[in-house]
Amino acid sequence: MEGRYNLLWMLIIIWGLSSCNREPAGIVTLNIYPDSIINDVSNHPIGINLNYFMDGGRFPNAKQSVTKVLQDMNVKYLRYPGGEKSDLYMFASSPYEKSQPTVCRRIGLEDYPGMFSKEGKLLFDPLDFDEFMQICDSLGAEPIIVVAADRYLMPKEKGKRPAKRDKLIKHAAEWVRYANIKKKYGVRYWMIGNESWNKNNTNSTADIYAQDVIDFSKAMKAVDSSILVIPNGDNEEFFRTVITKAGDYIDRLCVSNYGVFFFDNGYQSYGDSAKCLIWPAQTALNAMNRYATKEQLSRWKMIVAEYGTIDWSNLWKGSNDMGHAIVSFDMTGQLLMEPQIEFSCFWNTRWIENETNLRDHDALDKDGNLTPTGTALKIWGNFLGKQMVKSESCDSILTYSSIDKERNLLYVYVINKRGSLSRLKLEIPNHKIESLSQAWEYFGKTPEDLNPVWQRKDDTDKLIGLKGYSITVLEYKLDFN
């Protein structure tokens, strides 16, 4: 039960339920506690999913390259080749001597309209594995690889090539060989399939997947025993089966965190109440803490393979606007406060409809410009200390904070969920603020604003102005002595 109590305590910290003070004339006093460290984030656990369909040669005339915009976002974990399409992707054909993407099956290609010819050939130059590794090298980012695993169980279709289990295992092992033996890339993180619990994985079960994980792990670690094998899960029962059956063959667990649920009134549902946005990750952590052995828990961490503001109940329209940027920013903050999460990857750079239908899950547009949700991720990427610390929130004003003691820096992140203007007064017990080094704000006129403004603030007063529907980040020089 320890894990459950820890998570409850984390939520109390996140929402600062203990106290905060409202003073006259819209002044909000919030307390920051630099000595109360919640989580070590010195690994800079900010990541994103790439899309091998869209991030190669799909937009040759883009104003900014994918590498450049990811550098601007300062993301340090990159997942490839993406989500569900990973389960049809092969980095190369036998004999696996050259990075040249192909597909392991032709069944299900219709799920990606405009990406394949009738013959199953890619219509656009994809981002191949070597190109992906070049991006990782340019950014100093950690590569996260998803190997095709579980779609061999799909019903056969006349005239379409199915996937075969033994060939998928062979491909996964050869990918490890190519990456770490031949190319010396040193790729550590290897995920076995994508969302294998999903109902679209026809004929699969948790028991079948657990056995797949065992057999993939054996084959892949026979090539390189240093890699980290990572299965996925969703609900507690699925995780229980995978952990108890395949626990000796795995090194991490992963989950998708789409925490927008019951937003019956869209953004207003968020603005009017406190929302836990990481309940899928909490479910996974509860299962890990309940079913893993002590030895396993001593070395395991949870990875959030995907996260974002997609509302799968279709109650909140998925526009890429200020409201979605705020919720995405808050979700990232909640994930950063959880010590058992190693890193999290936003979903995604660009989905296949990006050119004609920009959605909340697109971090950049076809020209390589950051969207509102992409900008929210950029703020975290560029203003993150080494430890998350305790801070207090109040009503519609949410606050996170991190510190970098080596540089004597304190970062304060403030979300104004509603449209009313406020002024912020910070109290930092036992510490003296030397100066406000810089201040930035991201704000929209309404939650539906498609063109929010990111600008530097010139606040020199002790009271910091907070615009409505805004994200404000403050960097202070702080005396830690």
Coordinates of N, CA, C and O in Angstrom, one line a residue, residues 28 30 32 326 329 380 392-393 396-401 411-417 422 424 426 440-442 464-467 469-474 476:
V28 N -2.4 37.5 -4.9 CA -2.3 36.1 -4.4 C -0.9 35.8 -3.8 O 0.1 36.1 -4.5
L30 N 1.7 33.1 -2.6 CA 2.0 31.7 -2.6 C 3.4 31.4 -2.0 O 4.3 32.3 -2.1
I32 N 6.8 29.0 -1.6 CA 7.7 28.1 -2.2 C 8.7 27.6 -1.2 O 9.2 28.4 -0.4
I326 N -2.3 25.1 -21.8 CA -2.3 25.2 -20.3 C -2.5 23.8 -19.7 O -1.7 23.4 -18.8
F329 N 0.7 21.8 -20.2 CA 1.7 22.3 -19.3 C 1.5 21.7 -17.9 O 2.5 21.3 -17.2
W380 N 8.9 24.1 -20.4 CA 9.5 23.2 -19.5 C 10.9 22.8 -19.9 O 11.8 22.7 -19.0
E392 N 3.0 25.9 -3.3 CA 1.5 25.9 -3.0 C 0.7 26.6 -4.0 O 1.2 27.6 -4.6
S393 N -0.4 26.0 -4.3 CA -1.3 26.6 -5.3 C -2.5 27.1 -4.6 O -2.8 26.7 -3.5
S396 N -7.6 29.0 -8.6 CA -7.3 28.9 -10.1 C -5.9 29.2 -10.4 O -5.5 29.2 -11.6
I397 N -5.0 29.5 -9.4 CA -3.6 29.7 -9.6 C -2.8 28.5 -9.2 O -2.8 28.1 -8.1
L398 N -2.2 27.8 -10.2 CA -1.4 26.6 -9.9 C 0.0 27.0 -10.0 O 0.5 27.7 -10.9
T399 N 0.8 26.4 -9.1 CA 2.2 26.7 -9.1 C 3.1 25.4 -8.9 O 2.7 24.5 -8.2
Y400 N 4.2 25.4 -9.7 CA 5.2 24.4 -9.6 C 6.5 25.2 -9.4 O 6.6 26.4 -9.7
S401 N 7.5 24.5 -8.9 CA 8.8 25.1 -8.7 C 10.0 24.1 -8.8 O 9.8 22.9 -8.4
Y411 N 13.3 28.3 -10.1 CA 12.3 28.5 -11.1 C 10.9 28.4 -10.5 O 10.6 27.4 -9.8
V412 N 10.1 29.3 -10.9 CA 8.7 29.2 -10.4 C 7.8 29.3 -11.7 O 7.9 30.2 -12.5
Y413 N 6.9 28.3 -11.8 CA 6.0 28.2 -12.9 C 4.5 28.4 -12.4 O 4.1 27.7 -11.5
V414 N 3.9 29.4 -13.0 CA 2.5 29.8 -12.5 C 1.5 29.7 -13.6 O 1.7 30.3 -14.7
I415 N 0.4 28.9 -13.4 CA -0.7 28.8 -14.3 C -1.8 29.6 -13.8 O -2.3 29.4 -12.6
N416 N -2.3 30.5 -14.6 CA -3.6 31.2 -14.3 C -4.7 30.6 -15.1 O -4.8 30.8 -16.3
K417 N -5.5 29.7 -14.5 CA -6.4 28.9 -15.3 C -7.6 29.7 -15.8 O -8.3 29.3 -16.8
S422 N -4.5 38.8 -12.1 CA -4.0 38.6 -10.7 C -2.6 39.2 -10.5 O -1.9 39.4 -11.5
L424 N 0.9 38.4 -8.2 CA 1.5 37.3 -7.4 C 2.5 37.8 -6.5 O 3.4 38.6 -6.9
L426 N 5.3 36.2 -3.8 CA 5.9 34.9 -3.4 C 6.5 35.1 -2.0 O 7.2 36.1 -1.7
W440 N 9.1 35.3 -18.1 CA 8.4 35.1 -19.4 C 6.9 34.8 -19.2 O 6.6 34.2 -18.1
E441 N 6.1 35.1 -20.2 CA 4.7 34.7 -20.0 C 4.2 34.3 -21.4 O 4.6 34.7 -22.4
Y442 N 3.2 33.3 -21.3 CA 2.5 32.8 -22.5 C 1.1 32.9 -22.2 O 0.6 32.4 -21.2
I464 N 4.2 40.2 -9.1 CA 4.2 39.8 -10.5 C 2.8 39.8 -11.1 O 1.9 39.1 -10.5
G465 N 2.6 40.5 -12.2 CA 1.3 40.5 -12.8 C 1.1 39.2 -13.6 O 2.0 38.7 -14.3
L466 N -0.1 38.6 -13.4 CA -0.5 37.4 -14.1 C -1.7 37.7 -15.0 O -2.7 38.1 -14.6
K467 N -1.5 37.6 -16.3 CA -2.6 37.7 -17.2 C -3.5 36.6 -17.1 O -3.2 35.5 -16.6
Y469 N -5.6 33.4 -18.4 CA -5.3 32.2 -19.3 C -3.9 32.3 -19.7 O -3.5 32.5 -20.8
S470 N -3.0 32.1 -18.7 CA -1.6 32.3 -18.9 C -0.7 31.3 -18.2 O -1.1 30.6 -17.2
I471 N 0.5 31.1 -18.7 CA 1.6 30.4 -18.1 C 2.7 31.4 -17.9 O 3.2 32.1 -18.9
T472 N 3.2 31.6 -16.7 CA 4.3 32.5 -16.4 C 5.4 31.7 -15.8 O 5.2 30.9 -14.9
V473 N 6.6 32.0 -16.2 CA 7.8 31.3 -15.7 C 8.8 32.4 -15.2 O 9.0 33.4 -15.9
L474 N 9.2 32.2 -13.9 CA 10.1 33.2 -13.3 C 11.4 32.5 -12.9 O 11.4 31.5 -12.3
Y476 N 14.7 33.1 -10.6 CA 15.2 34.0 -9.5 C 16.7 33.5 -9.2 O 17.0 32.3 -9.2

